[in-house]
Every structure is written in structure tokens, then in C-alpha cells.
Amino acid sequence: EITPPAGSPMAGFPDRKPVMKARIAEGAHDPLYVRALALRQGDEIAIICSADVLCIQWPDVDAIRNAFAQRTGVSPGNLILCATHTHSGPEVSYLFGGTPDDQSAKLLREKTVEAAEAALHNCGPAKLSLGVAEEDLSYNRLKIHPEGKAQWVSRNPERQKIGPADQKITALKLDAMDGSPVSSVVHFAAHPVI
């Protein structure tokens, strides 16, 4: 869990009075996590970590990968990091006044390495299923006019097709050999605003 305490700066939707600065968390509605899934086939290993943060900056990606590699012997490039892009998570983007030395950033790095290690340790035989579906929820918010001018469209309640948008939802499901569920991964290209 990486939920910061009340009083911590948050990333996204900054307070713009008088200058842009981080909003301050008043509490937590739901906990925030780093979740990890290890996949192995023969000698090939990939670990996917998803963190409930706005983004993970490259210096943190490098630090997490290197710490994981030192502790496990697995190549840093085998650790895939992603963020759910919550706008209501800790300020680890360093865009709103946070720094790599802040407690939230340290906790993100520590818990991501721990989650990846636990996933690697718990990796076992499983059956993998894949599903793909089409949806009609997403839309592109950048409209390119015939003359080449770009226009930002922040609201599009009619969901007009103004540009390319990935309409696919991809899901992976892993079950233990006895059929009990192990994990699932869902991919849906979006800009969630939570």
C-alpha cells in the first residue's frame, strides 16, 4: 500500500492560487497500491508493476529497476512499470513541487521493488487466457482541422470521432492449474480523471 497520510501533497489538478502548487490530501477514500504480476516461460521472465500514481519519472524507474535487479539478479529491463494515472495520488511526478527525497517518492520506490519481488517469489504454473473486446467510450480530445490546425476539445459529450482512438479493451486472465483465479490484467487506453 502506498496511500499517503492526510496533509500530503497530491499530483494533478493543482491549486493555481496564486501560483501552481500541489493540492493537499484531506484523507483517503480508498487505499492506493502498487500491484505486480510476474510471468515466466522457461528462462524468460517479465514482471509488470502498476502503481496508483499520476506517473513514474525516469529517475525513479531507473532506481526501482536497479534495486530490483540487485536484490533478485533479474535484468532491470525485465521490470515493466506503469501508472494508473490517478490525479488523486501522491505527488511523485515532481511537477507540483515534489522531489525524489519526499517520503511518498521513497515509499513508491520501496513498495514497487517489494511488490515485484513478491510477484517473482510467488510465480508458479498457470493457464493464461486472452480476451479482446471493442468499446465505444473513448474519444480523442485533439481535433486536427483539414488545414492542419490543432484544437483541444476538453469536453465531447456526443463522443464525436474527431481523431484516432484505441477502442480495444484487452484482458489477460491467469488461473492456477486447479482452475482457481490467480490474477488478471486489463489494458484500456484512456486518460482517467479520478
Short mmCIF file of C-alpha atoms in Angstrom, two decimals:
data_model
loop_
_atom_site.label_atom_id
_atom_site.label_comp_id
_atom_site.label_asym_id
_atom_site.label_seq_id
_atom_site.Cartn_x
_atom_site.Cartn_y
_atom_site.Cartn_z
CA GLU A 1 0.00 0.00 0.00
CA ILE A 2 1.27 3.49 -0.89
CA THR A 3 -1.58 5.65 0.43
CA PRO A 4 -0.06 8.88 1.76
CA PRO A 5 -1.33 10.38 5.01
CA ALA A 6 -3.66 13.37 5.17
CA GLY A 7 -1.70 16.56 4.68
CA SER A 8 0.44 15.11 1.89
CA PRO A 9 0.74 16.91 -1.45
CA MET A 10 -1.10 15.30 -4.37
CA ALA A 11 -0.29 15.25 -8.09
CA GLY A 12 -2.73 16.57 -10.66
CA PHE A 13 -5.35 19.31 -10.66
CA PRO A 14 -3.09 21.76 -8.86
CA ASP A 15 -4.20 24.69 -6.78
CA ARG A 16 -3.46 27.70 -9.00
CA LYS A 17 -3.71 30.43 -6.38
CA PRO A 18 -1.50 32.47 -6.66
CA VAL A 19 0.95 30.07 -8.38
CA MET A 20 0.51 26.45 -9.41
CA LYS A 21 1.17 24.18 -6.42
CA ALA A 22 0.04 20.75 -5.28
CA ARG A 23 -3.33 20.20 -3.66
CA ILE A 24 -3.16 18.74 -0.17
CA ALA A 25 -4.81 15.41 0.68
CA GLU A 26 -7.57 15.71 3.25
CA GLY A 27 -7.78 11.93 3.76
CA ALA A 28 -8.22 8.77 1.74
CA HIS A 29 -11.43 7.47 0.17
CA ASP A 30 -9.72 4.25 -0.99
CA PRO A 31 -6.22 2.91 -0.47
CA LEU A 32 -3.60 3.25 -3.19
CA TYR A 33 -1.43 0.29 -4.18
CA VAL A 34 1.44 -0.99 -6.24
CA ARG A 35 0.43 -4.32 -7.75
CA ALA A 36 2.77 -6.71 -9.55
CA LEU A 37 2.49 -9.76 -11.76
CA ALA A 38 5.43 -11.99 -12.70
CA LEU A 39 5.28 -14.04 -15.89
CA ARG A 40 7.78 -16.76 -16.65
CA GLN A 41 8.20 -19.11 -19.57
CA GLY A 42 11.35 -21.18 -19.35
CA ASP A 43 14.20 -18.78 -18.62
CA GLU A 44 12.26 -15.73 -19.80
CA ILE A 45 10.84 -13.52 -17.02
CA ALA A 46 8.75 -10.35 -17.16
CA ILE A 47 7.35 -8.51 -14.15
CA ILE A 48 4.63 -5.90 -14.65
CA CYS A 49 4.11 -3.36 -11.84
CA SER A 50 1.20 -0.92 -11.81
CA ALA A 51 1.21 1.92 -9.28
CA ASP A 52 -1.71 4.14 -8.27
CA VAL A 53 0.15 7.37 -9.07
CA LEU A 54 -0.01 10.04 -11.78
CA CYS A 55 3.24 8.92 -13.41
CA ILE A 56 6.62 7.43 -12.60
CA GLN A 57 9.54 9.62 -13.60
CA TRP A 58 12.60 8.11 -15.33
CA PRO A 59 14.99 8.58 -12.37
CA ASP A 60 12.56 6.58 -10.23
CA VAL A 61 12.11 3.96 -12.96
CA ASP A 62 15.89 3.52 -13.08
CA ALA A 63 16.21 3.40 -9.28
CA ILE A 64 13.41 0.82 -8.96
CA ARG A 65 14.75 -1.37 -11.76
CA ASN A 66 18.32 -1.26 -10.43
CA ALA A 67 17.27 -2.04 -6.84
CA PHE A 68 15.13 -4.93 -8.07
CA ALA A 69 17.99 -6.28 -10.21
CA GLN A 70 20.44 -6.07 -7.32
CA ARG A 71 18.08 -7.93 -4.98
CA THR A 72 16.95 -10.62 -7.46
CA GLY A 73 19.54 -10.96 -10.21
CA VAL A 74 16.82 -10.34 -12.83
CA SER A 75 17.75 -7.90 -15.59
CA PRO A 76 16.39 -4.36 -14.96
CA GLY A 77 14.81 -4.36 -18.42
CA ASN A 78 12.53 -7.24 -17.41
CA LEU A 79 10.67 -4.99 -14.96
CA ILE A 80 7.84 -3.08 -16.66
CA LEU A 81 6.47 -0.12 -14.70
CA CYS A 82 3.24 1.74 -15.34
CA ALA A 83 0.94 4.16 -13.54
CA THR A 84 -2.84 4.21 -13.31
CA HIS A 85 -2.58 7.99 -13.80
CA THR A 86 -4.74 8.91 -10.84
CA HIS A 87 -4.92 12.64 -10.26
CA SER A 88 -5.67 11.98 -6.59
CA GLY A 89 -2.46 10.19 -5.63
CA PRO A 90 0.79 11.30 -4.02
CA GLU A 91 2.94 13.97 -5.66
CA VAL A 92 5.65 11.75 -7.15
CA SER A 93 5.57 13.41 -10.58
CA TYR A 94 7.80 16.30 -9.39
CA LEU A 95 5.60 18.63 -11.43
CA PHE A 96 3.87 20.25 -8.46
CA GLY A 97 6.73 20.80 -6.01
CA GLY A 98 7.56 17.23 -5.02
CA THR A 99 11.12 15.86 -5.02
CA PRO A 100 12.69 12.39 -5.12
CA ASP A 101 13.57 12.85 -1.44
CA ASP A 102 9.92 13.18 -0.33
CA GLN A 103 8.50 10.34 1.76
CA SER A 104 5.88 9.50 -0.91
CA ALA A 105 8.57 9.07 -3.57
CA LYS A 106 10.70 6.90 -1.29
CA LEU A 107 7.66 4.80 -0.39
CA LEU A 108 6.76 4.36 -4.09
CA ARG A 109 10.26 3.09 -4.90
CA GLU A 110 10.41 0.79 -1.86
CA LYS A 111 6.92 -0.72 -2.29
CA THR A 112 7.36 -1.21 -6.04
CA VAL A 113 10.53 -3.23 -5.51
CA GLU A 114 8.81 -5.23 -2.73
CA ALA A 115 5.77 -5.94 -4.91
CA ALA A 116 7.96 -7.06 -7.82
CA GLU A 117 9.99 -9.34 -5.54
CA ALA A 118 6.83 -10.87 -4.05
CA ALA A 119 5.39 -11.48 -7.52
CA LEU A 120 8.60 -13.15 -8.64
CA HIS A 121 8.69 -15.31 -5.50
CA ASN A 122 5.03 -16.35 -5.92
CA CYS A 123 5.29 -17.06 -9.66
CA GLY A 124 4.09 -20.57 -10.46
CA PRO A 125 2.42 -22.68 -13.15
CA ALA A 126 -0.72 -21.07 -14.55
CA LYS A 127 -3.06 -21.12 -17.51
CA LEU A 128 -3.19 -17.87 -19.48
CA SER A 129 -6.34 -16.70 -21.27
CA LEU A 130 -6.67 -13.66 -23.50
CA GLY A 131 -9.75 -11.67 -24.41
CA VAL A 132 -10.24 -8.62 -26.62
CA ALA A 133 -13.39 -6.53 -26.92
CA GLU A 134 -14.36 -3.30 -28.67
CA GLU A 135 -15.95 -0.39 -26.85
CA ASP A 136 -17.38 2.99 -27.82
CA LEU A 137 -16.47 5.04 -24.75
CA SER A 138 -13.23 6.76 -25.60
CA TYR A 139 -12.53 9.60 -27.95
CA ASN A 140 -9.61 11.72 -28.99
CA ARG A 141 -9.56 15.19 -27.43
CA LEU A 142 -7.30 16.68 -30.10
CA LYS A 143 -9.08 17.64 -33.31
CA ILE A 144 -6.92 18.24 -36.36
CA HIS A 145 -8.61 20.52 -38.89
CA PRO A 146 -8.09 20.00 -42.67
CA GLU A 147 -5.67 22.95 -42.82
CA GLY A 148 -3.56 21.28 -40.09
CA LYS A 149 -4.57 23.44 -37.14
CA ALA A 150 -4.98 21.52 -33.87
CA GLN A 151 -7.83 22.25 -31.48
CA TRP A 152 -8.11 20.95 -27.90
CA VAL A 153 -11.61 19.58 -27.18
CA SER A 154 -11.83 19.04 -23.43
CA ARG A 155 -15.49 18.01 -23.44
CA ASN A 156 -17.12 15.89 -26.10
CA PRO A 157 -20.39 14.54 -24.62
CA GLU A 158 -21.55 13.34 -28.04
CA ARG A 159 -18.26 11.39 -28.38
CA GLN A 160 -17.75 12.63 -31.91
CA LYS A 161 -14.98 10.83 -33.76
CA ILE A 162 -12.57 13.76 -34.14
CA GLY A 163 -9.34 11.76 -34.25
CA PRO A 164 -7.92 8.30 -33.75
CA ALA A 165 -8.80 6.48 -30.54
CA ASP A 166 -7.94 2.98 -29.38
CA GLN A 167 -11.33 1.29 -28.93
CA LYS A 168 -9.95 -2.05 -27.74
CA ILE A 169 -10.08 -3.50 -24.25
CA THR A 170 -7.60 -6.32 -23.77
CA ALA A 171 -7.74 -8.65 -20.79
CA LEU A 172 -5.36 -11.34 -19.59
CA LYS A 173 -6.56 -13.87 -17.05
CA LEU A 174 -4.30 -16.26 -15.18
CA ASP A 175 -5.67 -19.31 -13.40
CA ALA A 176 -3.76 -21.83 -11.31
CA MET A 177 -3.61 -25.33 -12.75
CA ASP A 178 -6.51 -26.31 -10.45
CA GLY A 179 -8.65 -23.57 -12.04
CA SER A 180 -8.57 -21.10 -9.14
CA PRO A 181 -8.02 -17.47 -10.19
CA VAL A 182 -4.53 -16.04 -9.76
CA SER A 183 -4.56 -12.65 -11.45
CA SER A 184 -5.95 -10.53 -14.24
CA VAL A 185 -4.61 -7.62 -16.26
CA VAL A 186 -6.81 -5.21 -18.17
CA HIS A 187 -5.49 -2.76 -20.74
CA PHE A 188 -7.65 0.13 -21.88
CA ALA A 189 -6.10 3.25 -23.39
CA ALA A 190 -7.63 6.23 -21.61
CA HIS A 191 -6.87 9.37 -19.67
CA PRO A 192 -8.69 8.61 -16.44
CA VAL A 193 -9.56 11.59 -14.32
CA ILE A 194 -10.25 10.35 -10.81
#
